[in-house]
mmCIF file of C-alpha atoms in Angstrom:
data_model
loop_
_atom_site.group_PDB
_atom_site.id
_atom_site.type_symbol
_atom_site.label_atom_id
_atom_site.label_comp_id
_atom_site.label_asym_id
_atom_site.label_seq_id
_atom_site.Cartn_x
_atom_site.Cartn_y
_atom_site.Cartn_z
ATOM 1 C CA MET A 1 31.160 -43.366 -242.092
ATOM 2 C CA ASN A 2 29.765 -46.252 -244.073
ATOM 3 C CA HIS A 3 28.940 -44.170 -247.080
ATOM 4 C CA LEU A 4 30.840 -42.234 -249.649
ATOM 5 C CA PHE A 5 31.714 -38.737 -248.574
ATOM 6 C CA LYS A 6 33.898 -35.907 -249.747
ATOM 7 C CA LYS A 7 35.838 -33.420 -247.729
ATOM 8 C CA ILE A 8 37.080 -30.250 -249.437
ATOM 9 C CA ALA A 9 39.796 -28.078 -247.900
ATOM 10 C CA LEU A 10 42.011 -25.221 -249.022
ATOM 11 C CA THR A 11 45.087 -26.808 -247.460
ATOM 12 C CA SER A 12 46.659 -30.201 -247.881
ATOM 13 C CA ALA A 13 45.275 -33.076 -245.814
ATOM 14 C CA PRO A 14 47.020 -36.015 -244.150
ATOM 15 C CA ILE A 15 46.670 -39.532 -245.579
ATOM 16 C CA ILE A 16 43.651 -41.262 -244.046
ATOM 17 C CA SER A 17 43.540 -45.038 -243.682
ATOM 18 C CA GLY A 18 40.875 -46.630 -245.883
ATOM 19 C CA ALA A 19 40.493 -43.492 -247.996
ATOM 20 C CA PHE A 20 41.580 -42.189 -251.367
ATOM 21 C CA VAL A 21 43.172 -38.728 -251.404
ATOM 22 C CA PHE A 22 43.215 -36.568 -254.519
ATOM 23 C CA VAL A 23 45.326 -33.394 -254.458
ATOM 24 C CA SER A 24 45.184 -30.465 -256.837
ATOM 25 C CA CYS A 25 46.813 -27.064 -256.650
ATOM 26 C CA GLU A 26 43.594 -25.575 -255.291
ATOM 27 C CA GLN A 27 42.081 -28.237 -253.055
ATOM 28 C CA THR A 28 42.372 -31.657 -251.493
ATOM 29 C CA VAL A 29 39.475 -34.110 -251.881
ATOM 30 C CA VAL A 30 39.283 -37.074 -249.518
ATOM 31 C CA VAL A 31 36.937 -39.837 -250.635
ATOM 32 C CA GLN A 32 36.082 -42.430 -247.993
ATOM 33 C CA GLU A 33 36.188 -45.970 -249.371
ATOM 34 C CA GLU A 34 32.915 -47.864 -249.070
ATOM 35 C CA GLN A 35 33.089 -50.409 -246.251
ATOM 36 C CA GLU A 36 31.516 -53.866 -246.159
ATOM 37 C CA LYS A 37 28.627 -54.124 -243.751
ATOM 38 C CA THR A 38 25.881 -56.638 -242.967
ATOM 39 C CA TYR A 39 22.393 -55.354 -242.227
ATOM 40 C CA LYS A 40 19.561 -57.077 -240.366
ATOM 41 C CA LEU A 41 16.247 -57.221 -242.254
ATOM 42 C CA PHE A 42 13.212 -57.990 -240.059
ATOM 43 C CA LEU A 43 10.488 -59.445 -242.279
ATOM 44 C CA THR A 44 7.076 -60.918 -241.543
ATOM 45 C CA THR A 45 7.059 -64.722 -241.412
ATOM 46 C CA PRO A 46 5.640 -66.107 -244.703
ATOM 47 C CA GLU A 47 2.044 -67.256 -244.526
ATOM 48 C CA TRP A 48 2.718 -70.383 -246.598
ATOM 49 C CA GLY A 49 5.595 -72.544 -247.810
ATOM 50 C CA ASP A 50 8.776 -73.857 -246.203
ATOM 51 C CA VAL A 51 9.716 -70.925 -243.977
ATOM 52 C CA GLU A 52 13.362 -71.876 -243.468
ATOM 53 C CA ASN A 53 13.862 -72.547 -247.165
ATOM 54 C CA ILE A 54 12.269 -69.206 -248.081
ATOM 55 C CA LYS A 55 14.523 -67.427 -245.586
ATOM 56 C CA THR A 56 17.693 -69.108 -246.862
ATOM 57 C CA THR A 57 16.753 -68.572 -250.511
ATOM 58 C CA LEU A 58 15.815 -64.924 -250.049
ATOM 59 C CA GLN A 59 18.983 -64.123 -248.123
ATOM 60 C CA GLN A 60 21.164 -65.837 -250.712
ATOM 61 C CA GLN A 61 19.415 -64.243 -253.667
ATOM 62 C CA LEU A 62 19.524 -60.759 -252.164
ATOM 63 C CA ASN A 63 23.228 -61.066 -251.387
ATOM 64 C CA ASN A 64 23.876 -62.342 -254.932
ATOM 65 C CA LYS A 65 22.028 -59.349 -256.354
ATOM 66 C CA LEU A 66 24.062 -57.008 -254.152
ATOM 67 C CA VAL A 67 27.235 -58.542 -255.561
ATOM 68 C CA GLU A 68 25.897 -57.989 -259.087
ATOM 69 C CA LEU A 69 25.253 -54.361 -258.131
ATOM 70 C CA LYS A 70 28.884 -54.152 -256.945
ATOM 71 C CA SER A 71 27.635 -53.209 -253.502
ATOM 72 C CA LYS A 72 29.526 -53.925 -250.304
ATOM 73 C CA ALA A 73 26.252 -54.264 -248.396
ATOM 74 C CA LYS A 74 25.139 -57.684 -247.227
ATOM 75 C CA VAL A 75 21.885 -58.730 -245.594
ATOM 76 C CA GLU A 76 20.833 -61.114 -242.880
ATOM 77 C CA ILE A 77 17.161 -62.094 -242.844
ATOM 78 C CA LYS A 78 15.181 -62.548 -239.658
ATOM 79 C CA PHE A 79 11.559 -63.646 -239.846
ATOM 80 C CA THR A 80 9.294 -62.498 -237.053
ATOM 81 C CA ASN A 81 5.797 -63.564 -236.039
ATOM 82 C CA ASP A 82 5.340 -60.208 -234.342
ATOM 83 C CA THR A 83 2.996 -58.273 -236.595
ATOM 84 C CA ASP A 84 2.911 -55.344 -234.181
ATOM 85 C CA TYR A 85 4.235 -52.581 -236.389
ATOM 86 C CA ALA A 86 4.879 -50.377 -233.366
ATOM 87 C CA THR A 87 7.335 -53.017 -232.126
ATOM 88 C CA LEU A 88 9.110 -53.149 -235.490
ATOM 89 C CA LYS A 89 9.347 -49.373 -235.527
ATOM 90 C CA GLU A 90 10.877 -49.477 -232.045
ATOM 91 C CA ASN A 91 13.397 -52.105 -233.200
ATOM 92 C CA LEU A 92 14.491 -49.748 -235.974
ATOM 93 C CA ASN A 93 14.778 -46.770 -233.645
ATOM 94 C CA LYS A 94 16.906 -48.798 -231.229
ATOM 95 C CA GLN A 95 18.982 -50.087 -234.167
ATOM 96 C CA GLU A 96 18.185 -53.684 -233.234
ATOM 97 C CA ALA A 97 16.978 -53.964 -236.837
ATOM 98 C CA ASP A 98 18.157 -52.100 -239.919
ATOM 99 C CA PHE A 99 15.119 -52.580 -242.152
ATOM 100 C CA ALA A 100 11.464 -53.571 -241.854
ATOM 101 C CA PHE A 101 8.183 -53.061 -243.662
ATOM 102 C CA ILE A 102 5.845 -50.894 -241.600
ATOM 103 C CA SER A 103 2.190 -50.133 -242.241
ATOM 104 C CA SER A 104 1.278 -46.600 -243.286
ATOM 105 C CA GLY A 105 -1.172 -46.483 -240.391
ATOM 106 C CA SER A 106 1.583 -47.115 -237.871
ATOM 107 C CA ILE A 107 3.842 -44.491 -239.427
ATOM 108 C CA TYR A 108 0.967 -42.013 -239.452
ATOM 109 C CA ASP A 109 0.091 -42.902 -235.852
ATOM 110 C CA GLY A 110 3.587 -41.791 -234.823
ATOM 111 C CA ARG A 111 3.513 -38.559 -236.840
ATOM 112 C CA ASN A 112 3.737 -36.411 -233.723
ATOM 113 C CA GLN A 113 6.861 -38.227 -232.549
ATOM 114 C CA LYS A 114 9.057 -36.303 -234.980
ATOM 115 C CA GLN A 115 12.262 -37.181 -233.169
ATOM 116 C CA ASP A 116 11.616 -40.893 -233.743
ATOM 117 C CA LEU A 117 10.479 -40.471 -237.339
ATOM 118 C CA ASP A 118 13.590 -38.443 -238.144
ATOM 119 C CA LYS A 119 15.612 -41.554 -237.293
ATOM 120 C CA LEU A 120 13.904 -43.526 -240.047
ATOM 121 C CA ASN A 121 14.323 -43.501 -243.829
ATOM 122 C CA LEU A 122 11.081 -44.178 -245.737
ATOM 123 C CA LYS A 123 12.661 -45.717 -248.811
ATOM 124 C CA LEU A 124 10.720 -48.560 -250.428
ATOM 125 C CA GLN A 125 7.070 -48.586 -251.496
ATOM 126 C CA SER A 126 5.569 -52.072 -251.656
ATOM 127 C CA LEU A 127 3.153 -52.767 -254.497
ATOM 128 C CA THR A 128 0.259 -55.181 -254.689
ATOM 129 C CA ARG A 129 -1.867 -56.483 -257.538
ATOM 130 C CA LYS A 130 -4.870 -54.444 -258.652
ATOM 131 C CA LEU A 131 -8.284 -55.894 -257.851
ATOM 132 C CA LYS A 132 -10.675 -56.413 -260.744
ATOM 133 C CA GLY A 133 -13.456 -53.835 -260.657
ATOM 134 C CA SER A 134 -11.446 -51.290 -258.669
ATOM 135 C CA ASP A 135 -10.683 -47.793 -259.912
ATOM 136 C CA PRO A 136 -7.176 -46.572 -258.959
ATOM 137 C CA GLU A 137 -8.252 -42.954 -259.473
ATOM 138 C CA ALA A 138 -11.435 -43.173 -257.373
ATOM 139 C CA LYS A 139 -11.758 -40.508 -254.657
ATOM 140 C CA TYR A 140 -14.639 -39.540 -252.427
ATOM 141 C CA GLN A 141 -17.176 -37.230 -254.052
ATOM 142 C CA GLU A 142 -20.425 -35.826 -252.709
ATOM 143 C CA ASN A 143 -22.444 -37.055 -255.684
ATOM 144 C CA ASN A 144 -21.948 -40.014 -258.040
ATOM 145 C CA ASN A 145 -19.382 -41.355 -255.611
ATOM 146 C CA PRO A 146 -16.897 -43.588 -257.515
ATOM 147 C CA LEU A 147 -16.013 -45.352 -254.242
ATOM 148 C CA PHE A 148 -19.535 -46.815 -254.256
ATOM 149 C CA ALA A 149 -19.033 -48.026 -257.821
ATOM 150 C CA SER A 150 -15.767 -49.798 -256.953
ATOM 151 C CA ALA A 151 -17.418 -51.534 -253.992
ATOM 152 C CA SER A 152 -20.357 -52.623 -256.129
ATOM 153 C CA ASN A 153 -18.070 -53.977 -258.865
ATOM 154 C CA GLN A 154 -16.038 -55.941 -256.325
ATOM 155 C CA GLU A 155 -19.188 -57.343 -254.726
ATOM 156 C CA THR A 156 -20.211 -58.712 -258.119
ATOM 157 C CA TYR A 157 -16.934 -60.633 -258.417
ATOM 158 C CA PHE A 158 -17.149 -61.721 -254.772
ATOM 159 C CA LYS A 159 -20.644 -63.190 -255.160
ATOM 160 C CA ALA A 160 -20.122 -64.853 -258.556
ATOM 161 C CA ILE A 161 -19.341 -68.102 -256.701
ATOM 162 C CA PRO A 162 -20.706 -68.529 -253.147
ATOM 163 C CA TRP A 163 -17.970 -68.725 -250.485
ATOM 164 C CA SER A 164 -17.294 -72.466 -250.347
ATOM 165 C CA GLU A 165 -14.776 -75.209 -251.120
ATOM 166 C CA GLN A 166 -15.386 -74.475 -254.801
ATOM 167 C CA TRP A 167 -13.327 -71.294 -254.434
ATOM 168 C CA ASN A 168 -10.199 -73.474 -254.183
ATOM 169 C CA ASP A 169 -10.837 -75.168 -257.527
ATOM 170 C CA LYS A 170 -8.399 -73.851 -260.135
ATOM 171 C CA ALA A 171 -10.577 -74.717 -263.108
ATOM 172 C CA ASN A 172 -14.098 -74.028 -261.831
ATOM 173 C CA GLY A 173 -13.458 -71.839 -258.800
ATOM 174 C CA ASN A 174 -11.432 -68.730 -258.051
ATOM 175 C CA SER A 175 -8.044 -70.391 -258.638
ATOM 176 C CA TRP A 176 -6.130 -70.483 -255.334
ATOM 177 C CA ASN A 177 -2.369 -70.342 -256.052
ATOM 178 C CA GLY A 178 -1.117 -70.853 -252.514
ATOM 179 C CA ALA A 179 -1.359 -67.181 -251.549
ATOM 180 C CA ILE A 180 -4.362 -65.591 -253.287
ATOM 181 C CA TYR A 181 -7.395 -66.329 -255.420
ATOM 182 C CA THR A 182 -5.995 -65.146 -258.737
ATOM 183 C CA ASN A 183 -9.402 -64.734 -260.436
ATOM 184 C CA PHE A 184 -9.988 -61.539 -258.460
ATOM 185 C CA TYR A 185 -6.858 -59.788 -259.731
ATOM 186 C CA GLU A 186 -5.339 -58.160 -262.765
ATOM 187 C CA MET A 187 -2.186 -60.198 -262.272
ATOM 188 C CA ASN A 188 0.248 -57.902 -264.110
ATOM 189 C CA ASN A 189 -1.129 -54.581 -262.908
ATOM 190 C CA TYR A 190 0.266 -53.234 -259.628
ATOM 191 C CA VAL A 191 -0.854 -50.421 -257.322
ATOM 192 C CA PRO A 192 0.978 -48.718 -254.413
ATOM 193 C CA TYR A 193 -1.990 -48.347 -252.117
ATOM 194 C CA GLN A 194 -4.543 -50.057 -249.927
ATOM 195 C CA ARG A 195 -8.155 -49.169 -249.259
ATOM 196 C CA GLY A 196 -10.641 -50.068 -246.601
ATOM 197 C CA LEU A 197 -14.020 -51.687 -247.211
ATOM 198 C CA ILE A 198 -17.232 -50.944 -245.330
ATOM 199 C CA ALA A 199 -19.494 -54.000 -245.447
ATOM 200 C CA ILE A 200 -23.052 -54.580 -244.255
ATOM 201 C CA VAL A 201 -24.289 -57.837 -242.712
ATOM 202 C CA ALA A 202 -28.060 -57.553 -242.323
ATOM 203 C CA ASN A 203 -31.431 -58.618 -243.696
ATOM 204 C CA GLU A 204 -32.857 -56.828 -246.720
ATOM 205 C CA GLN A 205 -34.877 -54.214 -244.795
ATOM 206 C CA MET A 206 -32.048 -53.358 -242.417
ATOM 207 C CA THR A 207 -29.594 -53.185 -245.336
ATOM 208 C CA GLN A 208 -31.813 -50.616 -247.044
ATOM 209 C CA ASP A 209 -32.157 -48.663 -243.780
ATOM 210 C CA ILE A 210 -28.371 -48.543 -243.387
ATOM 211 C CA ILE A 211 -27.888 -47.393 -246.990
ATOM 212 C CA GLN A 212 -30.581 -44.741 -246.532
ATOM 213 C CA ALA A 213 -28.936 -43.455 -243.357
ATOM 214 C CA TRP A 214 -25.643 -43.208 -245.265
ATOM 215 C CA ASN A 215 -27.212 -41.436 -248.248
ATOM 216 C CA ASN A 216 -29.007 -39.012 -245.924
ATOM 217 C CA LYS A 217 -25.784 -38.386 -243.985
ATOM 218 C CA ASP A 218 -27.696 -39.298 -240.845
ATOM 219 C CA LEU A 219 -24.833 -40.211 -238.534
ATOM 220 C CA ALA A 220 -26.920 -41.004 -235.448
ATOM 221 C CA SER A 221 -29.107 -43.432 -237.404
ATOM 222 C CA PHE A 222 -26.160 -45.027 -239.164
ATOM 223 C CA ILE A 223 -24.125 -45.860 -236.065
ATOM 224 C CA LYS A 224 -27.061 -47.307 -234.124
ATOM 225 C CA PHE A 225 -26.804 -50.426 -236.325
ATOM 226 C CA GLY A 226 -23.530 -51.328 -234.595
ATOM 227 C CA ILE A 227 -20.060 -51.102 -236.115
ATOM 228 C CA GLY A 228 -17.128 -53.531 -235.889
ATOM 229 C CA ILE A 229 -13.921 -51.504 -236.030
ATOM 230 C CA GLY A 230 -10.181 -52.210 -235.860
ATOM 231 C CA LYS A 231 -7.356 -50.946 -233.655
ATOM 232 C CA SER A 232 -6.677 -47.216 -233.714
ATOM 233 C CA ASP A 233 -3.491 -47.610 -235.781
ATOM 234 C CA SER A 234 -5.127 -49.827 -238.411
ATOM 235 C CA GLY A 235 -5.187 -48.097 -241.773
ATOM 236 C CA SER A 236 -8.002 -50.006 -243.457
ATOM 237 C CA LYS A 237 -10.092 -50.728 -240.363
ATOM 238 C CA TYR A 238 -9.882 -47.453 -238.490
ATOM 239 C CA LEU A 239 -7.976 -44.509 -239.988
ATOM 240 C CA LEU A 240 -9.424 -44.763 -243.507
ATOM 241 C CA PRO A 241 -13.071 -45.257 -242.445
ATOM 242 C CA GLN A 242 -12.677 -42.445 -239.917
ATOM 243 C CA ALA A 243 -11.355 -40.116 -242.630
ATOM 244 C CA LEU A 244 -14.224 -41.100 -244.936
ATOM 245 C CA PHE A 245 -16.780 -40.454 -242.165
ATOM 246 C CA LYS A 246 -15.310 -36.962 -241.653
ATOM 247 C CA LYS A 247 -15.785 -36.160 -245.341
ATOM 248 C CA HIS A 248 -19.236 -37.707 -245.613
ATOM 249 C CA PHE A 249 -21.082 -37.009 -242.352
ATOM 250 C CA ASN A 250 -20.746 -33.233 -242.515
ATOM 251 C CA LYS A 251 -24.236 -31.882 -241.871
ATOM 252 C CA ALA A 252 -24.116 -28.681 -239.850
ATOM 253 C CA GLY A 253 -24.519 -29.466 -236.174
ATOM 254 C CA GLN A 254 -24.194 -33.220 -236.802
ATOM 255 C CA GLU A 255 -20.587 -33.398 -237.981
ATOM 256 C CA PHE A 256 -18.648 -36.575 -237.337
ATOM 257 C CA LEU A 257 -15.479 -35.887 -235.346
ATOM 258 C CA SER A 258 -13.962 -39.231 -234.443
ATOM 259 C CA PHE A 259 -14.761 -42.769 -233.347
ATOM 260 C CA ASP A 260 -13.418 -41.893 -229.913
ATOM 261 C CA GLU A 261 -16.039 -39.184 -229.561
ATOM 262 C CA ILE A 262 -18.825 -41.609 -230.493
ATOM 263 C CA ARG A 263 -17.582 -44.143 -227.945
ATOM 264 C CA THR A 264 -17.178 -41.665 -225.112
ATOM 265 C CA ASN A 265 -20.016 -39.194 -225.713
ATOM 266 C CA THR A 266 -22.878 -41.469 -224.667
ATOM 267 C CA LYS A 267 -25.146 -38.483 -224.077
ATOM 268 C CA LYS A 268 -24.872 -37.393 -227.715
ATOM 269 C CA TYR A 269 -24.870 -40.958 -229.124
ATOM 270 C CA PRO A 270 -26.901 -43.067 -226.659
ATOM 271 C CA GLN A 271 -27.664 -45.822 -229.179
ATOM 272 C CA ALA A 272 -24.191 -46.175 -230.672
ATOM 273 C CA THR A 273 -22.398 -49.526 -230.577
ATOM 274 C CA LEU A 274 -18.732 -49.538 -231.590
ATOM 275 C CA LYS A 275 -16.388 -52.344 -230.663
ATOM 276 C CA GLN A 276 -13.344 -54.130 -232.036
ATOM 277 C CA ALA A 277 -14.536 -56.968 -234.248
ATOM 278 C CA LYS A 278 -13.307 -58.481 -237.497
ATOM 279 C CA PHE A 279 -15.450 -58.787 -240.608
ATOM 280 C CA THR A 280 -14.424 -62.464 -240.743
ATOM 281 C CA GLU A 281 -15.963 -62.901 -237.281
ATOM 282 C CA SER A 282 -19.305 -61.310 -238.090
ATOM 283 C CA GLN A 283 -21.078 -64.663 -237.655
ATOM 284 C CA LEU A 284 -19.959 -65.189 -234.062
ATOM 285 C CA GLU A 285 -22.886 -64.777 -231.665
ATOM 286 C CA LYS A 286 -20.991 -62.178 -229.652
ATOM 287 C CA ASN A 287 -21.091 -59.942 -232.753
ATOM 288 C CA ASN A 288 -24.778 -60.353 -233.580
ATOM 289 C CA ASP A 289 -25.389 -56.745 -232.504
ATOM 290 C CA LEU A 290 -23.046 -55.470 -235.225
ATOM 291 C CA HIS A 291 -24.269 -54.955 -238.790
ATOM 292 C CA ILE A 292 -21.528 -52.741 -240.247
ATOM 293 C CA PHE A 293 -17.919 -53.922 -240.460
ATOM 294 C CA PHE A 294 -14.651 -52.302 -241.474
ATOM 295 C CA ALA A 295 -12.314 -54.570 -243.442
ATOM 296 C CA ASN A 296 -9.365 -54.555 -245.795
ATOM 297 C CA GLU A 297 -10.445 -54.150 -249.392
ATOM 298 C CA GLY A 298 -10.268 -57.608 -250.967
ATOM 299 C CA GLU A 299 -9.338 -59.489 -247.798
ATOM 300 C CA TYR A 300 -11.433 -62.444 -248.980
ATOM 301 C CA THR A 301 -8.982 -62.837 -251.884
ATOM 302 C CA TRP A 302 -6.115 -63.954 -249.627
ATOM 303 C CA THR A 303 -8.173 -65.908 -247.077
ATOM 304 C CA LYS A 304 -8.283 -69.545 -248.177
ATOM 305 C CA PHE A 305 -11.577 -71.334 -247.682
ATOM 306 C CA LYS A 306 -11.471 -74.202 -245.199
ATOM 307 C CA ASP A 307 -13.959 -75.751 -242.812
ATOM 308 C CA SER A 308 -12.763 -73.656 -239.874
ATOM 309 C CA LYS A 309 -13.473 -70.495 -241.921
ATOM 310 C CA GLN A 310 -16.683 -71.574 -243.628
ATOM 311 C CA TYR A 311 -18.497 -68.505 -242.259
ATOM 312 C CA ALA A 312 -15.669 -65.984 -242.700
ATOM 313 C CA PHE A 313 -17.476 -64.550 -245.730
ATOM 314 C CA ALA A 314 -20.853 -66.265 -245.596
ATOM 315 C CA VAL A 315 -23.924 -65.997 -243.378
ATOM 316 C CA ASN A 316 -24.410 -68.713 -240.767
ATOM 317 C CA ASN A 317 -28.143 -69.320 -240.848
ATOM 318 C CA SER A 318 -27.870 -71.679 -237.874
ATOM 319 C CA ASN A 319 -27.029 -68.597 -235.800
ATOM 320 C CA PRO A 320 -30.488 -67.212 -234.855
ATOM 321 C CA GLY A 321 -29.104 -63.685 -234.806
ATOM 322 C CA ARG A 322 -27.993 -63.927 -238.431
ATOM 323 C CA THR A 323 -30.773 -65.952 -240.040
ATOM 324 C CA GLY A 324 -31.956 -64.410 -243.288
ATOM 325 C CA GLN A 325 -29.134 -61.890 -243.480
ATOM 326 C CA LYS A 326 -26.739 -61.191 -246.351
ATOM 327 C CA ILE A 327 -23.425 -59.460 -247.050
ATOM 328 C CA THR A 328 -23.405 -56.174 -248.964
ATOM 329 C CA PHE A 329 -20.404 -54.009 -249.882
ATOM 330 C CA LEU A 330 -21.410 -50.420 -249.073
ATOM 331 C CA THR A 331 -18.287 -48.525 -250.122
ATOM 332 C CA VAL A 332 -14.525 -48.602 -250.250
ATOM 333 C CA THR A 333 -12.459 -45.801 -248.738
ATOM 334 C CA ASP A 334 -9.897 -43.427 -250.164
ATOM 335 C CA VAL A 335 -6.339 -44.720 -250.493
ATOM 336 C CA LEU A 336 -3.446 -45.053 -248.077
ATOM 337 C CA PRO A 337 0.048 -46.088 -249.226
ATOM 338 C CA TYR A 338 0.683 -49.824 -248.943
ATOM 339 C CA ASN A 339 3.333 -50.972 -246.454
ATOM 340 C CA ILE A 340 6.552 -48.960 -246.530
ATOM 341 C CA GLY A 341 10.065 -50.415 -246.458
ATOM 342 C CA VAL A 342 11.863 -48.387 -243.789
ATOM 343 C CA PHE A 343 15.593 -48.237 -243.060
ATOM 344 C CA SER A 344 17.175 -47.077 -239.844
ATOM 345 C CA LYS A 345 19.637 -44.192 -240.035
ATOM 346 C CA ASN A 346 22.323 -46.784 -239.368
ATOM 347 C CA VAL A 347 22.099 -47.667 -243.071
ATOM 348 C CA SER A 348 23.910 -45.370 -245.495
ATOM 349 C CA ASP A 349 21.942 -43.873 -248.377
ATOM 350 C CA LYS A 350 23.991 -45.892 -250.854
ATOM 351 C CA HIS A 351 23.417 -49.183 -249.087
ATOM 352 C CA ALA A 352 19.709 -48.401 -248.635
ATOM 353 C CA ASN A 353 19.487 -47.827 -252.389
ATOM 354 C CA ASP A 354 21.441 -51.004 -253.126
ATOM 355 C CA ILE A 355 19.244 -53.218 -250.911
ATOM 356 C CA SER A 356 16.093 -51.634 -252.353
ATOM 357 C CA GLU A 357 17.302 -52.187 -255.923
ATOM 358 C CA ALA A 358 18.144 -55.795 -255.109
ATOM 359 C CA LEU A 359 14.570 -56.422 -253.875
ATOM 360 C CA ILE A 360 13.096 -54.680 -256.920
ATOM 361 C CA LYS A 361 15.206 -56.789 -259.295
ATOM 362 C CA LEU A 362 14.195 -60.042 -257.586
ATOM 363 C CA ALA A 363 10.511 -59.116 -257.886
ATOM 364 C CA SER A 364 10.815 -58.021 -261.531
ATOM 365 C CA GLU A 365 12.467 -61.365 -262.371
ATOM 366 C CA ASN A 366 9.757 -63.305 -260.469
ATOM 367 C CA LYS A 367 12.429 -64.632 -258.124
ATOM 368 C CA ASP A 368 11.166 -63.121 -254.869
ATOM 369 C CA PRO A 369 10.338 -66.166 -252.706
ATOM 370 C CA TRP A 370 8.928 -64.108 -249.857
ATOM 371 C CA GLY A 371 6.988 -61.013 -250.980
ATOM 372 C CA PRO A 372 3.976 -62.689 -252.640
ATOM 373 C CA SER A 373 3.290 -64.722 -249.491
ATOM 374 C CA VAL A 374 2.653 -61.485 -247.563
ATOM 375 C CA GLY A 375 0.955 -59.571 -250.387
ATOM 376 C CA PHE A 376 3.989 -57.723 -251.794
ATOM 377 C CA ASN A 377 4.208 -58.353 -255.545
ATOM 378 C CA SER A 378 6.678 -55.653 -256.460
ATOM 379 C CA TYR A 379 8.402 -52.559 -255.074
ATOM 380 C CA LYS A 380 9.493 -49.087 -256.101
ATOM 381 C CA ILE A 381 11.966 -46.584 -254.700
ATOM 382 C CA ILE A 382 10.569 -43.621 -252.761
ATOM 383 C CA ASN A 383 12.585 -40.658 -253.998
ATOM 384 C CA ASP A 384 10.702 -38.005 -252.051
ATOM 385 C CA SER A 385 8.854 -39.161 -248.932
ATOM 386 C CA LYS A 386 7.010 -35.838 -248.695
ATOM 387 C CA THR A 387 5.268 -36.033 -252.067
ATOM 388 C CA GLU A 388 5.090 -39.817 -252.384
ATOM 389 C CA PHE A 389 3.976 -40.627 -248.846
ATOM 390 C CA TRP A 390 3.075 -37.720 -246.567
ATOM 391 C CA ASP A 391 1.116 -35.747 -249.205
ATOM 392 C CA VAL A 392 -0.874 -38.872 -250.157
ATOM 393 C CA VAL A 393 -1.654 -39.470 -246.492
ATOM 394 C CA LYS A 394 -2.628 -35.837 -245.989
ATOM 395 C CA ASN A 395 -4.969 -35.835 -249.011
ATOM 396 C CA THR A 396 -6.782 -38.879 -247.640
ATOM 397 C CA LEU A 397 -6.726 -38.326 -243.897
ATOM 398 C CA GLY A 398 -6.808 -34.528 -244.046
ATOM 399 C CA GLU A 399 -4.101 -34.077 -241.411
#
């Protein structure tokens, strides 16, 4: 009722309030007039800057753009510290929110809840800057794996300057701009995906043993070195590594099935250690038994160096369990779409398009005060969620 519709009849129709009626000798066409409506946008709280000012500016600029687009949609911004995408998805389903960005992993995690997904409109693909050394076309291959090459290239950039206060230096460091270290990026080249990174934290001999176990597709040997994984709905830290393991560890009789099977089948994998642990916390003593970590590709590029994070991406040699160890990038994973802008079915198609276009225009004019602070540098319309989202997910995750 909030969007344009047409009703065609063979007989005349009564006048309808708020509608235009066109009558011909053959048919009557009733066109519902577009109504003004305000929609609630739930967005992640910015990671830097004056939060209230960003909120006010974004809301004003979006509404100004909607006026320019001659839209009768208006927006009201609400920032939330709740980064639980399942909660945001629930808010949309209950129509407590009209729009939110949701991770691909969370959407995928709810794929079997078709009734809930049918209530949502996957409309806006967020874009992020391309990392130097990465190959957008790289996909897993049995031999001459380009995912290895991307990881190796990124490790070279990562290690050019040791993780330290120098990273923050604009002239002689990695040029922190308030949100990211710009030296790691092709600043005007955007991609619609994210990847995971599998990193090794070990001494030289153990590093070589881990790489050999990977190259030999020896799953039992590989997992005995201990793996730090993410939550089950995490794209980069769970779903993507799991999909890569399924493609890679495929020896007959030794096939990898899932991380759940490794955790629960202690008879088959008696030496396996899998537990939730962040790559940035690899130097904590409680994680000394872990030497393989799942991370977001390039997460060091948006983590600002400070004293409290001096060992986020460096070895703490004062920790006896880490003395003499080093960080090695083993491989990146296949791709998963970056966060998706999702509308509830309470938003008409026209208004969803208008709000999406308004965000795209702000980003293209470098006037988006919010997106860059959460890693969104641009956006594009999703015209067909099957080919642009679900098929990409299926090609990577195989389901």
